[in-house]
Amino acid sequence: MISRELTVVGNLVGTYNDLAELMELNHQGKVKIAADRFPLEDAVDVMHQLEEGKIEGRAVLVPGMPSAKKEAKEVAAVRRA
Amino acid sequence: MKAARIFDYHKPLKVVEVPEPRIAGPTDVIVRIAGAGVCRTDLHIVDEVWREALGDPKLPYTIGHENAGFIEEVGPTVTHLKKGDPVILHPVMSCGVCRACRAGNDMHCVSTLFPGLDGTDGGYAELLKTSARSVIKLAPGTDPASLAPYADAGVTAYHAVKKIAPATYPGSTAVVVGVGPTRSSATAARSNRQRWR
């Protein structure tokens, strides 16, 4: 540590300007992120999928996006009734 | 409005109806969420990993700290933002007057709030209240939804790469541990800086 003059550096998120710069890089097409959209209502299921390693890239929850799972359940409930 | 909230540790979130946030302070900003990133930290919150470090937040609250959307409403002193502007949110709400804030290091603010983590309601919801200091306006016409993960995974990687860049040189070798979205962002950021091979 001493003889090689090693340094340990921590990291907590980043600054406001870091994020603004990143948005500029994204706007220029130089940085991309892989994100799939899921309905907000499916939050529990999406977190479960993340836990199981089934999410590739990042999952993004979208309010108001129709929940296929919820609709399927409702259809099933109607059919049962 | 709908929000996904933690009611108990080690139990699934519940999607429930909650009152919409209201403008209370002069610099408050309410954002209509277009997308909220799902971070492994969110799993850790439910698993009680962060409970002590976050000061034992009062449950229930709405989680979600990677947020992007459109301006819905602003406090009376906020003049640079208007309804409908596409925005991404820096994850913390900072005071603006402490030494860390004045140095630009809002994440080290001495009286920071961290929506989605410390008991302050986050972005797994239709609307989120934050402060004007956290808001980054996106280029007109931008679809903010899929950009949400930049607010944490992206900026964490970018900040780390910027910190390590001065210590490296063309031909340096770097080891990146883990294969999640933060690593992907770091790889992209570092190749952009063209300092590492």
Coordinates of C-alpha atoms in Angstrom, one line a residue:
Chain A
M1 CA 0.0 0.0 0.0
I2 CA 2.7 2.5 1.0
S3 CA 5.4 1.5 -1.4
R4 CA 3.1 1.3 -4.4
E5 CA 1.2 4.5 -3.3
L6 CA -2.1 2.8 -3.6
T7 CA -5.4 4.7 -3.1
V8 CA -8.9 3.5 -2.3
V9 CA -11.7 5.7 -3.6
G10 CA -15.4 5.4 -2.8
N11 CA -18.4 6.4 -4.9
L12 CA -21.9 7.6 -4.0
V13 CA -24.1 8.1 -7.1
G14 CA -22.8 11.3 -8.7
T15 CA -23.3 15.0 -9.0
Y16 CA -26.1 17.0 -10.7
N17 CA -23.6 18.0 -13.4
D18 CA -22.5 14.4 -13.9
L19 CA -26.1 13.5 -14.7
A20 CA -26.6 16.5 -16.9
E21 CA -23.4 15.6 -18.9
L22 CA -24.6 12.0 -19.2
M23 CA -27.9 13.2 -20.6
E24 CA -25.9 15.2 -23.2
L25 CA -23.9 12.1 -24.1
N26 CA -27.1 10.1 -24.4
H27 CA -28.6 12.9 -26.6
Q28 CA -25.5 12.6 -28.9
G29 CA -26.0 8.8 -29.0
K30 CA -22.7 8.1 -27.3
V31 CA -24.1 6.4 -24.3
K32 CA -27.1 4.0 -24.3
I33 CA -28.9 2.1 -21.7
A34 CA -30.9 -1.1 -22.2
A35 CA -34.3 -0.6 -20.6
D36 CA -37.5 -2.6 -20.9
R37 CA -40.8 -1.1 -19.8
F38 CA -43.3 -2.7 -17.5
P39 CA -46.6 -1.5 -16.0
L40 CA -46.3 0.1 -12.6
E41 CA -49.0 -2.3 -11.4
D42 CA -46.7 -5.2 -12.1
A43 CA -44.0 -3.8 -9.7
V44 CA -44.0 -6.8 -7.4
D45 CA -43.7 -9.3 -10.3
V46 CA -40.9 -7.2 -11.9
M47 CA -38.9 -7.1 -8.6
H48 CA -39.4 -10.9 -8.4
Q49 CA -38.0 -11.2 -11.9
L50 CA -35.0 -9.0 -11.0
E51 CA -34.3 -11.2 -8.0
E52 CA -34.3 -14.3 -10.2
G53 CA -32.0 -12.7 -12.7
K54 CA -34.6 -12.7 -15.5
I55 CA -34.3 -8.9 -16.2
E56 CA -31.9 -8.0 -18.9
G57 CA -30.5 -4.5 -18.6
R58 CA -32.9 -2.3 -16.5
A59 CA -36.6 -2.7 -15.9
V60 CA -38.5 0.6 -15.9
L61 CA -42.0 0.9 -14.4
V62 CA -44.5 2.9 -16.4
P63 CA -47.6 4.3 -14.7
G64 CA -50.7 3.9 -16.8
M65 CA -49.3 1.2 -18.9
P66 CA -51.9 -1.6 -19.2
S67 CA -51.1 -4.6 -17.1
A68 CA -51.5 -7.8 -19.2
K69 CA -51.1 -9.9 -16.1
K70 CA -53.9 -8.0 -14.3
E71 CA -56.2 -8.1 -17.4
A72 CA -55.5 -11.9 -17.8
K73 CA -56.5 -12.4 -14.1
E74 CA -59.7 -10.3 -14.6
V75 CA -60.6 -12.3 -17.7
A76 CA -60.0 -15.5 -15.8
A77 CA -62.2 -14.2 -13.0
V78 CA -65.0 -13.3 -15.4
R79 CA -64.8 -16.7 -17.0
R80 CA -64.9 -18.4 -13.6
A81 CA -68.0 -16.3 -12.7
Chain B
M1 CA -53.2 8.1 -7.6
K2 CA -51.5 4.6 -7.8
A3 CA -48.3 4.0 -6.0
A4 CA -46.2 0.9 -5.1
R5 CA -45.3 1.1 -1.5
I6 CA -43.4 -0.9 1.1
F7 CA -45.6 -1.7 4.1
D8 CA -43.5 -4.3 5.8
Y9 CA -39.9 -5.6 5.4
H10 CA -39.5 -9.0 3.7
K11 CA -43.0 -8.7 2.2
P12 CA -44.0 -7.8 -1.4
L13 CA -44.8 -4.1 -2.1
K14 CA -48.5 -3.2 -2.4
V15 CA -49.9 -1.2 -5.2
V16 CA -52.4 1.1 -3.6
E17 CA -54.3 4.4 -4.0
V18 CA -52.6 7.3 -2.2
P19 CA -53.3 11.1 -2.2
E20 CA -51.5 13.1 -4.9
P21 CA -48.5 15.1 -3.6
R22 CA -49.1 18.9 -3.2
I23 CA -46.9 21.9 -3.7
A24 CA -46.0 23.0 -0.1
G25 CA -42.7 24.9 -0.5
P26 CA -41.7 27.6 -2.9
T27 CA -39.1 25.4 -4.8
D28 CA -41.2 22.2 -4.8
V29 CA -41.7 20.5 -8.2
I30 CA -44.2 17.8 -9.0
V31 CA -43.3 15.5 -11.8
R32 CA -45.6 13.1 -13.6
I33 CA -43.6 9.9 -13.7
A34 CA -43.0 8.5 -17.2
G35 CA -40.6 5.8 -16.0
A36 CA -39.1 4.6 -12.7
G37 CA -36.1 2.3 -12.8
V38 CA -36.1 -0.9 -10.8
C39 CA -32.8 -1.1 -9.0
R40 CA -31.3 -3.9 -7.0
T41 CA -31.3 -1.4 -4.1
D42 CA -35.1 -1.6 -4.2
L43 CA -34.8 -5.3 -3.4
H44 CA -32.3 -4.5 -0.6
I45 CA -34.8 -2.0 0.8
V46 CA -37.5 -4.7 1.0
D47 CA -34.9 -7.1 2.5
E48 CA -34.2 -4.6 5.3
V49 CA -30.5 -4.3 4.3
W50 CA -30.6 -0.4 4.3
R51 CA -32.9 0.0 7.3
E52 CA -30.3 1.2 9.8
A53 CA -28.1 3.1 7.3
L54 CA -31.3 5.0 6.2
G55 CA -32.2 6.0 9.7
D56 CA -35.0 3.4 10.1
P57 CA -37.5 5.1 7.8
K58 CA -41.2 5.1 8.8
L59 CA -43.3 2.7 6.8
P60 CA -45.2 2.7 4.6
Y61 CA -43.6 4.8 1.8
T62 CA -43.3 4.7 -1.9
I63 CA -40.0 3.4 -3.2
G64 CA -38.3 4.2 -6.6
H65 CA -35.2 6.5 -6.9
E66 CA -34.5 6.4 -10.7
N67 CA -37.1 8.8 -11.9
A68 CA -37.9 10.6 -15.1
G69 CA -41.1 12.2 -16.4
F70 CA -42.8 15.5 -17.2
I71 CA -43.2 18.6 -15.1
E72 CA -46.7 18.7 -13.7
E73 CA -46.6 21.7 -11.3
V74 CA -44.0 24.0 -9.8
G75 CA -43.7 26.1 -6.7
P76 CA -44.1 29.9 -6.9
T77 CA -40.4 30.7 -7.2
V78 CA -39.6 28.1 -9.9
T79 CA -39.5 30.0 -13.2
H80 CA -37.2 27.9 -15.4
L81 CA -39.5 24.9 -15.6
K82 CA -43.0 24.6 -17.0
K83 CA -45.7 22.0 -17.2
G84 CA -44.9 19.4 -19.8
D85 CA -41.1 19.8 -19.8
P86 CA -39.4 16.4 -20.1
V87 CA -37.1 15.9 -17.1
I88 CA -34.9 13.5 -15.3
L89 CA -34.3 13.8 -11.6
H90 CA -31.0 13.8 -9.7
P91 CA -31.8 11.2 -7.0
V92 CA -31.4 13.5 -3.9
M93 CA -33.2 16.6 -2.8
S94 CA -30.4 18.8 -1.5
C95 CA -30.4 22.1 0.5
G96 CA -28.2 24.1 -1.8
V97 CA -26.4 26.0 1.0
C98 CA -24.1 23.6 2.7
R99 CA -20.5 23.1 1.8
A100 CA -21.1 19.9 -0.2
C101 CA -23.9 21.5 -2.2
R102 CA -21.8 24.6 -2.9
A103 CA -19.0 22.3 -4.2
G104 CA -21.5 20.6 -6.5
N105 CA -21.6 17.4 -4.5
D106 CA -25.3 17.3 -3.8
M107 CA -25.2 13.7 -2.9
H108 CA -23.2 14.6 0.2
C109 CA -25.6 17.4 1.3
V110 CA -25.8 17.6 5.1
S111 CA -29.6 17.8 5.1
T112 CA -30.5 15.7 2.1
L113 CA -33.7 13.9 1.4
F114 CA -33.5 10.8 -0.8
P115 CA -37.0 10.0 -2.3
G116 CA -37.6 6.3 -2.5
L117 CA -35.0 5.4 0.1
D118 CA -35.2 7.4 3.3
G119 CA -39.0 7.3 3.8
T120 CA -39.6 10.2 1.4
D121 CA -42.0 9.1 -1.3
G122 CA -40.3 7.9 -4.5
G123 CA -41.2 7.3 -8.1
Y124 CA -43.1 4.0 -8.1
A125 CA -46.1 6.2 -8.5
E126 CA -48.0 8.4 -11.0
L127 CA -46.6 11.6 -9.4
L128 CA -43.5 12.5 -7.4
K129 CA -42.7 15.6 -5.4
T130 CA -39.0 16.8 -5.4
S131 CA -37.2 20.1 -5.4
A132 CA -36.2 22.4 -8.3
R133 CA -32.5 21.7 -7.6
S134 CA -33.0 18.0 -8.5
V135 CA -34.5 18.6 -11.9
I136 CA -32.6 18.3 -15.2
K137 CA -34.4 19.4 -18.2
L138 CA -34.2 17.1 -21.2
A139 CA -34.0 18.1 -24.8
P140 CA -37.5 19.1 -26.2
G141 CA -39.3 16.0 -27.5
T142 CA -37.3 13.5 -25.5
D143 CA -39.2 10.5 -24.2
P144 CA -38.0 10.4 -20.6
A145 CA -39.3 6.9 -19.7
S146 CA -36.4 4.7 -20.8
L147 CA -33.9 7.3 -19.6
A148 CA -34.9 6.8 -15.9
P149 CA -32.1 4.4 -15.0
Y150 CA -29.5 7.0 -15.8
A151 CA -30.6 8.8 -12.6
D152 CA -28.8 6.2 -10.5
A153 CA -27.2 3.3 -12.4
G154 CA -26.0 5.6 -15.1
V155 CA -24.7 8.5 -13.0
T156 CA -23.1 6.1 -10.5
A157 CA -21.0 4.5 -13.3
Y158 CA -20.2 7.9 -14.9
H159 CA -19.1 9.4 -11.6
A160 CA -16.9 6.4 -10.9
V161 CA -15.3 6.5 -14.4
K162 CA -14.6 10.3 -14.1
K163 CA -12.9 9.7 -10.7
I164 CA -10.7 6.9 -12.0
A165 CA -9.9 8.6 -15.3
P166 CA -7.1 10.8 -14.0
A167 CA -5.4 7.8 -12.5
T168 CA -5.3 5.9 -15.8
Y169 CA -3.6 6.3 -19.1
P170 CA -4.0 5.0 -22.7
G171 CA -3.2 1.3 -22.3
S172 CA -4.3 1.0 -18.7
T173 CA -6.3 -2.1 -17.8
A174 CA -9.4 -1.8 -15.7
V175 CA -11.4 -4.5 -14.0
V176 CA -15.2 -4.0 -13.6
V177 CA -16.9 -6.3 -11.1
G178 CA -20.5 -7.3 -11.7
V179 CA -22.5 -7.5 -14.9
G180 CA -25.6 -5.3 -14.1
P181 CA -26.8 -2.1 -15.7
T182 CA -24.3 0.0 -13.7
R183 CA -21.4 -2.0 -15.2
S184 CA -22.9 -1.5 -18.7
S185 CA -23.0 2.2 -18.2
A186 CA -19.4 2.3 -16.9
T187 CA -18.2 0.4 -19.9
A188 CA -20.0 2.8 -22.2
A189 CA -18.8 5.9 -20.3
R190 CA -15.2 4.7 -20.2
S191 CA -15.0 3.8 -23.9
N192 CA -16.4 7.3 -24.6
R193 CA -13.5 8.8 -22.7
Q194 CA -11.2 6.8 -24.8
R195 CA -8.7 6.6 -22.0
W196 CA -8.9 2.8 -21.4
R197 CA -8.7 0.0 -23.8

